[in-house]
PDB file of C-alpha atoms in Angstrom:
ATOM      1  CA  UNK X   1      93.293  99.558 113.256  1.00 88.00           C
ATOM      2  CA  UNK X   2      93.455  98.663 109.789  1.00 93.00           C
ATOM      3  CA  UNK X   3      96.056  95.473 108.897  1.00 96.00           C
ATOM      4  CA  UNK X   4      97.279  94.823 105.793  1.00 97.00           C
ATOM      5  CA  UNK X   5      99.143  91.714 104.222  1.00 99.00           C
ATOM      6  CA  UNK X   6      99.763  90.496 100.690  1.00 99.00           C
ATOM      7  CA  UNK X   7     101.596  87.246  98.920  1.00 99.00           C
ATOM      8  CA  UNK X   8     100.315  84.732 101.425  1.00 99.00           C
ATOM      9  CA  UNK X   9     101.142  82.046  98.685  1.00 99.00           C
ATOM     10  CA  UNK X  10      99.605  79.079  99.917  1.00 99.00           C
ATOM     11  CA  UNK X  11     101.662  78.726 102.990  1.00 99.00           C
ATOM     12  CA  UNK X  12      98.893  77.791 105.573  1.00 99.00           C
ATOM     13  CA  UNK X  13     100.828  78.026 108.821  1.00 99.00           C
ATOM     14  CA  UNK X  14     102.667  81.830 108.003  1.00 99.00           C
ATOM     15  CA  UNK X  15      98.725  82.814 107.220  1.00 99.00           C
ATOM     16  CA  UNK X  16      97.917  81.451 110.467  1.00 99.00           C
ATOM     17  CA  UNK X  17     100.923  83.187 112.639  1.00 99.00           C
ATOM     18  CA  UNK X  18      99.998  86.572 110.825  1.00 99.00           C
ATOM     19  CA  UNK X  19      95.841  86.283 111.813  1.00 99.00           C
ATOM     20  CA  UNK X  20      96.664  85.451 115.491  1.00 99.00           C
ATOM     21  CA  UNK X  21      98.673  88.628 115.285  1.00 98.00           C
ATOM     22  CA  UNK X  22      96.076  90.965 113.491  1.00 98.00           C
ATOM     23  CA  UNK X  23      93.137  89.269 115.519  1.00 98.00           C
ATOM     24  CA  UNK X  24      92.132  92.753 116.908  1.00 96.00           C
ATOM     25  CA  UNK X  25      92.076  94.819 113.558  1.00 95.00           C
ATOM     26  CA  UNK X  26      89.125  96.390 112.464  1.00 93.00           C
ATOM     27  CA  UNK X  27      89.767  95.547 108.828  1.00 94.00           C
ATOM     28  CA  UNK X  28      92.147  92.962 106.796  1.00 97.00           C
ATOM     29  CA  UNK X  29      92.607  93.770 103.457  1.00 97.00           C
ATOM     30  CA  UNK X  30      94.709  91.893 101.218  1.00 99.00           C
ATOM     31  CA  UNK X  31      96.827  92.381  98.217  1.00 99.00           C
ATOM     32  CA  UNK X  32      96.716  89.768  96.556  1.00 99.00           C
ATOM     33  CA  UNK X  33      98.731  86.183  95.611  1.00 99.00           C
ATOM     34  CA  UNK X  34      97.085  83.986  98.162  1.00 99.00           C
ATOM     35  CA  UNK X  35      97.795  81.387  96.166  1.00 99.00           C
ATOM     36  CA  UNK X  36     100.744  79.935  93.838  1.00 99.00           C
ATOM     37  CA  UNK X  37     104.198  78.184  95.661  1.00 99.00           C
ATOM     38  CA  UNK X  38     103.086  76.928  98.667  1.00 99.00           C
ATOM     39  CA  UNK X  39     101.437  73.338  99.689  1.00 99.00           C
ATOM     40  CA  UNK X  40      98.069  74.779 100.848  1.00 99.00           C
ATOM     41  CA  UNK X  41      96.325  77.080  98.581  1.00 99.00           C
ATOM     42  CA  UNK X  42      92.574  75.570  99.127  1.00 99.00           C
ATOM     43  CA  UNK X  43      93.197  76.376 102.904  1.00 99.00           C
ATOM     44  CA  UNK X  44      94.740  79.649 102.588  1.00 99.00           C
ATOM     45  CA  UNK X  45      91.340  80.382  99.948  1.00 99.00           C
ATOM     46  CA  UNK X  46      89.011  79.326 102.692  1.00 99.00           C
ATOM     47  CA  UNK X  47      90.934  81.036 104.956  1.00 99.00           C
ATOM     48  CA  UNK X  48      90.764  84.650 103.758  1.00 99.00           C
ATOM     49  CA  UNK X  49      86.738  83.930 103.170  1.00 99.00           C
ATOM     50  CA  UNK X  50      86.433  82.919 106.859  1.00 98.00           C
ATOM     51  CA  UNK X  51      87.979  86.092 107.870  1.00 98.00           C
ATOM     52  CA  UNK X  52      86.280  88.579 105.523  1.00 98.00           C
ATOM     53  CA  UNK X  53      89.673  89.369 104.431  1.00 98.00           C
ATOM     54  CA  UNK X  54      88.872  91.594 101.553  1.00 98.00           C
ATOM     55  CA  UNK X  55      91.130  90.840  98.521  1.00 99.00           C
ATOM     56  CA  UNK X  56      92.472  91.998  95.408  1.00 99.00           C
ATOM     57  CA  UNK X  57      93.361  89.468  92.694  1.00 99.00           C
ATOM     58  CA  UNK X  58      97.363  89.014  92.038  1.00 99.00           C
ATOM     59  CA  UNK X  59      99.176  87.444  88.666  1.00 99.00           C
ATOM     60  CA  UNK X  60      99.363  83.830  90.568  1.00 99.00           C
ATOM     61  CA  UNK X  61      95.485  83.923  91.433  1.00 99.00           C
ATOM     62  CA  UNK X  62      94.776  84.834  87.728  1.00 99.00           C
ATOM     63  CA  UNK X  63      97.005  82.515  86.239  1.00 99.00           C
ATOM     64  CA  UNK X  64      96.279  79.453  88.784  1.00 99.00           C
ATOM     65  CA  UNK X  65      92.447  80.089  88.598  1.00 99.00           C
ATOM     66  CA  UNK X  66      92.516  80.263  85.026  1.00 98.00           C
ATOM     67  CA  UNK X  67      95.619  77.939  83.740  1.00 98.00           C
ATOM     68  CA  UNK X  68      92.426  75.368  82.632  1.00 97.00           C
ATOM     69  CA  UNK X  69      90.689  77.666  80.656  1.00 97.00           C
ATOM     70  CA  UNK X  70      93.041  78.857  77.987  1.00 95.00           C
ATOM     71  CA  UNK X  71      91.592  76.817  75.415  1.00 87.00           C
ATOM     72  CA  UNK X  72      88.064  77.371  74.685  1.00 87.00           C
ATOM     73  CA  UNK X  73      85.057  80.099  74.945  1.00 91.00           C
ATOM     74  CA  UNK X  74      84.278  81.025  78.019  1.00 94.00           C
ATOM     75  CA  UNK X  75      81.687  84.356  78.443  1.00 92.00           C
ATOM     76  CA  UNK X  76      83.770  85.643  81.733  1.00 94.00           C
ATOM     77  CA  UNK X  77      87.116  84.732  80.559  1.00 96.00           C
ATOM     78  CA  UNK X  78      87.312  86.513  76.577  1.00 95.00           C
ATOM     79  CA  UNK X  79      90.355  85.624  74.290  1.00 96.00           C
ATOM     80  CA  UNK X  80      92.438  89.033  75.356  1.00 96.00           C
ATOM     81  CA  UNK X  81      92.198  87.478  79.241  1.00 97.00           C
ATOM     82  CA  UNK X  82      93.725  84.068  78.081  1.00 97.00           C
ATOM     83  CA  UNK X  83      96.826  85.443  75.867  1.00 97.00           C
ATOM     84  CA  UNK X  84      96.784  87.710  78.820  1.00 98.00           C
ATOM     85  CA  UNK X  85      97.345  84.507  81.078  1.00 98.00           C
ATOM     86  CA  UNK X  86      99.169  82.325  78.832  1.00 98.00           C
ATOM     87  CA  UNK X  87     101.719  85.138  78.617  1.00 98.00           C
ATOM     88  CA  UNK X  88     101.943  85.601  82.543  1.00 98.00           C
ATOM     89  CA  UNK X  89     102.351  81.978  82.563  1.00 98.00           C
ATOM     90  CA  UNK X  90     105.112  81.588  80.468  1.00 98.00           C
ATOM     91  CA  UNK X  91     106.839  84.526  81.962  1.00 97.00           C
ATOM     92  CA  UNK X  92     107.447  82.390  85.051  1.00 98.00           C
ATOM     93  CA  UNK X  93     110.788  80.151  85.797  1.00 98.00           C
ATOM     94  CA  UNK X  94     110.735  76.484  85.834  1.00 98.00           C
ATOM     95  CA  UNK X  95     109.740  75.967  89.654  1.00 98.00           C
ATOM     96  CA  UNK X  96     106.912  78.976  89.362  1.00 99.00           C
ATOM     97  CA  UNK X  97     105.272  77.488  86.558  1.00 99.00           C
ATOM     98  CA  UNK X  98     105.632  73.555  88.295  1.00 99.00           C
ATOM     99  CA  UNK X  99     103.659  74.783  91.475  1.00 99.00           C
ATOM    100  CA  UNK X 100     101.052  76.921  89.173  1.00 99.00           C
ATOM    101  CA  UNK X 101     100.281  73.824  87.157  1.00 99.00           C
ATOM    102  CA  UNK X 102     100.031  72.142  90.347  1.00 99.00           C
ATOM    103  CA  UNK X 103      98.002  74.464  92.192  1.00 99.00           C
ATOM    104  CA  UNK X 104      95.478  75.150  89.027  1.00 99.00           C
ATOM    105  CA  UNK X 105      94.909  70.524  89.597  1.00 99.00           C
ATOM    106  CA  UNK X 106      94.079  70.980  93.402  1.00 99.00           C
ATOM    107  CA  UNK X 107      92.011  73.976  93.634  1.00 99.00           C
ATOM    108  CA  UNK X 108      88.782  73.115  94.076  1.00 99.00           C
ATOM    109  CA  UNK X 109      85.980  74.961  91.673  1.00 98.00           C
ATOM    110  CA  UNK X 110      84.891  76.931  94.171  1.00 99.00           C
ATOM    111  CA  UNK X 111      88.161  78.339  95.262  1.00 99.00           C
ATOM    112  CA  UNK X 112      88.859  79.134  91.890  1.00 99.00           C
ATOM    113  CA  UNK X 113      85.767  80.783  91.290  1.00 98.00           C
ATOM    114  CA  UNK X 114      86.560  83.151  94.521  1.00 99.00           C
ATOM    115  CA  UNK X 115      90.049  83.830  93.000  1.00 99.00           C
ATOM    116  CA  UNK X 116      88.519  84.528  89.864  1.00 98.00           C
ATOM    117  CA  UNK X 117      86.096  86.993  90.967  1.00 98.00           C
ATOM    118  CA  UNK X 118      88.477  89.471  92.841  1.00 99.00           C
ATOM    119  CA  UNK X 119      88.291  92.644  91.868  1.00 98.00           C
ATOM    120  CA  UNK X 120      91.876  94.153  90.799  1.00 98.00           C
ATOM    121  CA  UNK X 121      91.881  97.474  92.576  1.00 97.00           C
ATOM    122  CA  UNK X 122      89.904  98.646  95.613  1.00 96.00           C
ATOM    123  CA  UNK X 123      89.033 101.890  96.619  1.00 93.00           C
ATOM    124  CA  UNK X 124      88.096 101.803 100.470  1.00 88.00           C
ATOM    125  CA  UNK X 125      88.679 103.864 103.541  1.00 75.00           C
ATOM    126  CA  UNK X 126      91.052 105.950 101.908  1.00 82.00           C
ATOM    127  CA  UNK X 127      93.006 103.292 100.246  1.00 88.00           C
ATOM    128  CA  UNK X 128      93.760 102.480  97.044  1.00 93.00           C
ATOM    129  CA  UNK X 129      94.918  98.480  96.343  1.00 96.00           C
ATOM    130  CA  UNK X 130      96.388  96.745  93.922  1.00 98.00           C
ATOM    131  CA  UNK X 131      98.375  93.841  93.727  1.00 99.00           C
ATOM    132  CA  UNK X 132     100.784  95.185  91.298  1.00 98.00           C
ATOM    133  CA  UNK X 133     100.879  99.069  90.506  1.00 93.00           C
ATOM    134  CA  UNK X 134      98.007 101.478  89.017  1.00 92.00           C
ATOM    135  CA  UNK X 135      97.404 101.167  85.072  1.00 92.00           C
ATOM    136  CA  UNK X 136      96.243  98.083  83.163  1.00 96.00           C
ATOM    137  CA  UNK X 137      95.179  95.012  83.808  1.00 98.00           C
ATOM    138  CA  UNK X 138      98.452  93.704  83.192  1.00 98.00           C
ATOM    139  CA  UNK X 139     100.093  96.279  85.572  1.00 97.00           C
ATOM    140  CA  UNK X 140      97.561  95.737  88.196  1.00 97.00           C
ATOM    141  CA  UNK X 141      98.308  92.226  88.090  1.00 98.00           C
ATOM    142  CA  UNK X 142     102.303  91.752  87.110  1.00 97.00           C
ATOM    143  CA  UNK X 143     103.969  95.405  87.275  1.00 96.00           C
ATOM    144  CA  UNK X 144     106.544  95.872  90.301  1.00 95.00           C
ATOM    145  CA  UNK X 145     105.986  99.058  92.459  1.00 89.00           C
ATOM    146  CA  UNK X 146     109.746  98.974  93.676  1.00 77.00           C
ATOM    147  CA  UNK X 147     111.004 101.354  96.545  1.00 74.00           C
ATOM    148  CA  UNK X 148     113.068 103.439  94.012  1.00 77.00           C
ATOM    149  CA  UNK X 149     109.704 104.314  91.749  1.00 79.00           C
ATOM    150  CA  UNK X 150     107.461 105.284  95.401  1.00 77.00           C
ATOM    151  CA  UNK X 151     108.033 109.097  93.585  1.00 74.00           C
ATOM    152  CA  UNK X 152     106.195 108.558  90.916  1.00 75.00           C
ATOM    153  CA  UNK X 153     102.984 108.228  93.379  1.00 74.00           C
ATOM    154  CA  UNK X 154     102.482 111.716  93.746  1.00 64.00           C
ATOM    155  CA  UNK X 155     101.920 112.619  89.682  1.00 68.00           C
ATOM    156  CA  UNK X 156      99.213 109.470  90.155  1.00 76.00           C
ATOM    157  CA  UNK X 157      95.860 110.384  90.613  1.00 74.00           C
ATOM    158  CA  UNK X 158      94.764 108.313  92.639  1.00 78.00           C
ATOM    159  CA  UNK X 159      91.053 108.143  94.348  1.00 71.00           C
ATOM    160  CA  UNK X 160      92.454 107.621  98.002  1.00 70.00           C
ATOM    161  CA  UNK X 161      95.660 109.066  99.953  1.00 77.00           C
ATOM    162  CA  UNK X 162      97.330 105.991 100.088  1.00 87.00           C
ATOM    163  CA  UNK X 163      98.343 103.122  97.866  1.00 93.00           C
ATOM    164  CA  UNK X 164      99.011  99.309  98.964  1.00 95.00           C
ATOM    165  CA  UNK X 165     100.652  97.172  96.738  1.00 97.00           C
ATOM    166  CA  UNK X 166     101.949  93.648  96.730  1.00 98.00           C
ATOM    167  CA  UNK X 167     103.786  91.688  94.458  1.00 98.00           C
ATOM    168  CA  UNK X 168     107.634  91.872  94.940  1.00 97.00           C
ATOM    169  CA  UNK X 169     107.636  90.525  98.525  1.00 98.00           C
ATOM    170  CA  UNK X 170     109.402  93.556  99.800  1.00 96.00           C
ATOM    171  CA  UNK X 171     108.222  96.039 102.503  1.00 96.00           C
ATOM    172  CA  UNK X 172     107.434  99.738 101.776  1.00 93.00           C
ATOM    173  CA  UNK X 173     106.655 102.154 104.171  1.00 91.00           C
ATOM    174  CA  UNK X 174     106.197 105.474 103.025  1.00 87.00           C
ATOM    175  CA  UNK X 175     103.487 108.432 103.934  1.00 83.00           C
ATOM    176  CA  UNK X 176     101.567 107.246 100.875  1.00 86.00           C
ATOM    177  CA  UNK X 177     102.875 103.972  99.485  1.00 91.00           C
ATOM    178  CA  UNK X 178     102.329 100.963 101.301  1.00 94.00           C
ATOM    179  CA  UNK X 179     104.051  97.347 100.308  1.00 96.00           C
ATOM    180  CA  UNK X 180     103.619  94.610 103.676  1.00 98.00           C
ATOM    181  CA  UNK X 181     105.661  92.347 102.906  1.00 98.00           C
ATOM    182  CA  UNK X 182     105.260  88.940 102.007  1.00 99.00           C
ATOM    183  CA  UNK X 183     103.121  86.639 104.475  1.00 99.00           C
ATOM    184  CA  UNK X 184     104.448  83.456 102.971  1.00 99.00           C
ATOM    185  CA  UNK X 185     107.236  83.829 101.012  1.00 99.00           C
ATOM    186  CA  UNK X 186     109.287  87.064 101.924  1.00 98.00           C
ATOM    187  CA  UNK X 187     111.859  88.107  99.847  1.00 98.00           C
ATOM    188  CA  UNK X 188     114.047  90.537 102.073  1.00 97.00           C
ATOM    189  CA  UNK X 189     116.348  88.023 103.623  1.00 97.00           C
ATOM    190  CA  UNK X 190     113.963  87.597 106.532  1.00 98.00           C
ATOM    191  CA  UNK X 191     112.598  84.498 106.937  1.00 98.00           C
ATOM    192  CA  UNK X 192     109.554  85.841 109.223  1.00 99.00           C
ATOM    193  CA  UNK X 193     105.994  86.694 107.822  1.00 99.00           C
ATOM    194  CA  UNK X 194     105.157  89.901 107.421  1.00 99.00           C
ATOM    195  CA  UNK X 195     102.046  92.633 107.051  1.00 99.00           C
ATOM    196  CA  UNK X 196     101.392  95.933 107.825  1.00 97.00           C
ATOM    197  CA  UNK X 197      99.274  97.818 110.344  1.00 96.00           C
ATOM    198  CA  UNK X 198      97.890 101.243 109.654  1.00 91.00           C
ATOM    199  CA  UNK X 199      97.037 103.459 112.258  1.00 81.00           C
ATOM    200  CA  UNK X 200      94.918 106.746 112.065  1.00 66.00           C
ATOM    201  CA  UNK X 201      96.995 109.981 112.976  1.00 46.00           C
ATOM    202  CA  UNK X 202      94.603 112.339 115.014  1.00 44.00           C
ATOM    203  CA  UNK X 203      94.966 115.870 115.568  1.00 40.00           C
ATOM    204  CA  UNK X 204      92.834 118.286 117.401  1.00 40.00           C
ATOM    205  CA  UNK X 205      91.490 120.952 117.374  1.00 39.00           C
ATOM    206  CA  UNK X 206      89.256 123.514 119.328  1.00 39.00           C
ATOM    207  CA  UNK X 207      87.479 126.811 119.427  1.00 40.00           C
ATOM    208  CA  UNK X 208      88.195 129.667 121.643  1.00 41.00           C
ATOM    209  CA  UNK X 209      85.921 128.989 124.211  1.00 44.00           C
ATOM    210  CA  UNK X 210      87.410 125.163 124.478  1.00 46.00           C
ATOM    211  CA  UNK X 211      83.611 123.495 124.173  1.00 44.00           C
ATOM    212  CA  UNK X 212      83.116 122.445 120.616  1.00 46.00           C
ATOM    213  CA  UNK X 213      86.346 120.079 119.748  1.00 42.00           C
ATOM    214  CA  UNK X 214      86.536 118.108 116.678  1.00 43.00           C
ATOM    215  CA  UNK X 215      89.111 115.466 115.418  1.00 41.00           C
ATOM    216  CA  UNK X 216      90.439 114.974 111.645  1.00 41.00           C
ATOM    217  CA  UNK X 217      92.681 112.172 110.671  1.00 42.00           C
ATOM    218  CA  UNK X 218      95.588 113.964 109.251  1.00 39.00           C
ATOM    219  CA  UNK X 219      97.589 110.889 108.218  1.00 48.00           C
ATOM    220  CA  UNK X 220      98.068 106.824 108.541  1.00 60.00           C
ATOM    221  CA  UNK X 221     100.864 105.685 110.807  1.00 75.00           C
ATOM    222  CA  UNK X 222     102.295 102.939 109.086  1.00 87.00           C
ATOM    223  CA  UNK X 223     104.243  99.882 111.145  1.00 94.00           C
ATOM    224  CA  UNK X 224     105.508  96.724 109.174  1.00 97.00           C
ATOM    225  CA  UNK X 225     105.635  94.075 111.491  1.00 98.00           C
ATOM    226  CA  UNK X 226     107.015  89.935 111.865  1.00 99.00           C
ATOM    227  CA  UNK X 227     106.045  87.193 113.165  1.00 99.00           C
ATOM    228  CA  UNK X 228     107.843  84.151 113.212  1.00 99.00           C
ATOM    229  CA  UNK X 229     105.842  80.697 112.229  1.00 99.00           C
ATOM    230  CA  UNK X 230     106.084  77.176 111.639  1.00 98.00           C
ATOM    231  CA  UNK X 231     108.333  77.050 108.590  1.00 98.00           C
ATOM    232  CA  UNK X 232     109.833  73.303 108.997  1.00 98.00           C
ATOM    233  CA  UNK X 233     105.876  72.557 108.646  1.00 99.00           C
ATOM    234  CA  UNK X 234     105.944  74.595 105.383  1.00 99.00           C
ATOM    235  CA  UNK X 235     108.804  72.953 104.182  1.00 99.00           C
ATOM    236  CA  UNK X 236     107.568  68.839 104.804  1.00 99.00           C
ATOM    237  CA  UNK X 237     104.206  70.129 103.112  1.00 99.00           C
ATOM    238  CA  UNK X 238     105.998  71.030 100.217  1.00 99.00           C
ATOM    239  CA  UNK X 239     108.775  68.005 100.077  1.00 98.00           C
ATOM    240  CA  UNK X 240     105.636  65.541 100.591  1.00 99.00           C
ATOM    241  CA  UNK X 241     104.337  66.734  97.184  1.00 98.00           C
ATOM    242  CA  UNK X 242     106.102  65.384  94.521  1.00 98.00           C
ATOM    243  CA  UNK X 243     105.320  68.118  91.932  1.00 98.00           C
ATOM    244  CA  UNK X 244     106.123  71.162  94.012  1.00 99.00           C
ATOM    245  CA  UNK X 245     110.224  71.795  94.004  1.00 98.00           C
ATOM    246  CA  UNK X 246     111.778  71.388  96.957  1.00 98.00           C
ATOM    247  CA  UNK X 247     112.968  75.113  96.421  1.00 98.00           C
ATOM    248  CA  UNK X 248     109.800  76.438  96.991  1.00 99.00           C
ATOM    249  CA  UNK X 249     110.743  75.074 100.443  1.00 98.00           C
ATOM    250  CA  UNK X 250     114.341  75.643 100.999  1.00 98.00           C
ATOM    251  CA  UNK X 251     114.183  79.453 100.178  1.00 98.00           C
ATOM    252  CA  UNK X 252     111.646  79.811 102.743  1.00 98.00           C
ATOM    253  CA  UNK X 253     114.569  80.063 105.515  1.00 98.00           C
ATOM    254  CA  UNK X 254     117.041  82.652 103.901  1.00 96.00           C
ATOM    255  CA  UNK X 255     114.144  85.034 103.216  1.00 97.00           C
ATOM    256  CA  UNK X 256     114.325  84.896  99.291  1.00 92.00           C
TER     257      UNK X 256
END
């Protein structure tokens, strides 16, 4: 079993709810945003590490890890990368940009060095991740795979028979486009954190004299699940910090 999740944002105790659930999988892969919102983001980092949880980088990872490095020369981080990020940056409303400025101050260096060096796409067990949607950087990062454009998949050429994305905190689940939700801040008027499982489809098959049987995965079963968590815990965590907006909290338990 293969489990998916994406857009954990820093909210520690929806992470947690989701792992107990997917204890048993295989593989975790995630698409990206563990950071940005939410009160915890150096425990949600060291979280994902502990796991193995293998991760793509999303617009609120780039811009947190890298919101104190838009002035200056830096070899890994050229000039393009911080218009790049200044413009993501700016792109966000008021109460985005408050919690990236305060989540860029509490990361510790070598958080943001792990959120710096996610890849954008992976290519892995016949997936293909991103956070946002194939292209650019900036698409990988900040473009919206929305249910009305899951068409436009099948002109892609993509290295893998299914695509996970992240990024707009609302499920998918289609034959070849995968969105799971958001972990901690889901957008579908459902309070509840959410990820996806993938399952293998098996079919087979046999020769005439019934002794030589093989098996070929024909397709991934695809089941979005919830879980409920602690949200009131979510919601103290971010009132106690006086920089977050209480927002960030509040939306939490109408699911937007």
């Amino acid at each position: 079993m293969i489990a998916v999740i994406s857009d954990v944002h820093a909210n520690e105790p929806a992470l947690k709810a989701v792992l107990r659930e997917i204890a048993d999988a295989d593989l975790v892969f995630c698409a990206g945003d563990i950071v940005g919102y939410g009160p915890n983001p150096n425990e949600c980092c060291d979280l994902i590490q502990k796991h193995g949880i293998r991760a793509v980088q999303g617009n609120h990872d780039f811009v947190c890890a890298n919101l104190d490095r838009l002035d200056g020369v830096y070899p890994d981080f050229p000039r393009e990368m911080q218009v790049l990020c200044r413009e993501m940056f700016e792109q966000k409303n008021s109460a985005a940009q408050a919690a990236s400025v305060w989540t860029s101050r509490v990361l510790t260096e070598p958080n943001k060095q792990f959120l710096r060096g996610l890849p954008l796409q992976i290519v892995d067990e016949g997936l293909v991740m991103v956070h946002g949607k194939p292209g650019t950087t900036a698409d990988m990062l900040n473009e919206y795979m929305l249910p009305g454009e899951v068409r436009e998949v099948a002109s892609m050429r993509l290295p893998g028979r299914m695509l996970v994305v992240g990024h707009s905190h609302i499920p998918i689940q289609t034959p070849r486009v995968v969105n799971p939700g958001s972990v901690g801040q889901p957008r579908d008027r459902n309070w509840r954190a959410s990820f996806a499982v993938l399952k293998d489809a098996w079919f087979r098959f046999s020769y005439i004299d019934d002794q030589d049987m093989s098996f070929r995965i024909v397709s991934q079963l695809t089941e979005i699940r919830r879980v409920p968590y602690d949200i009131r815990t979510t919601m103290e965590r971010i009132k106690a910090e006086p920089d977050l907006p209480d927002t960030l909290g509040e939306r939490l338990t109408v699911g937007m």
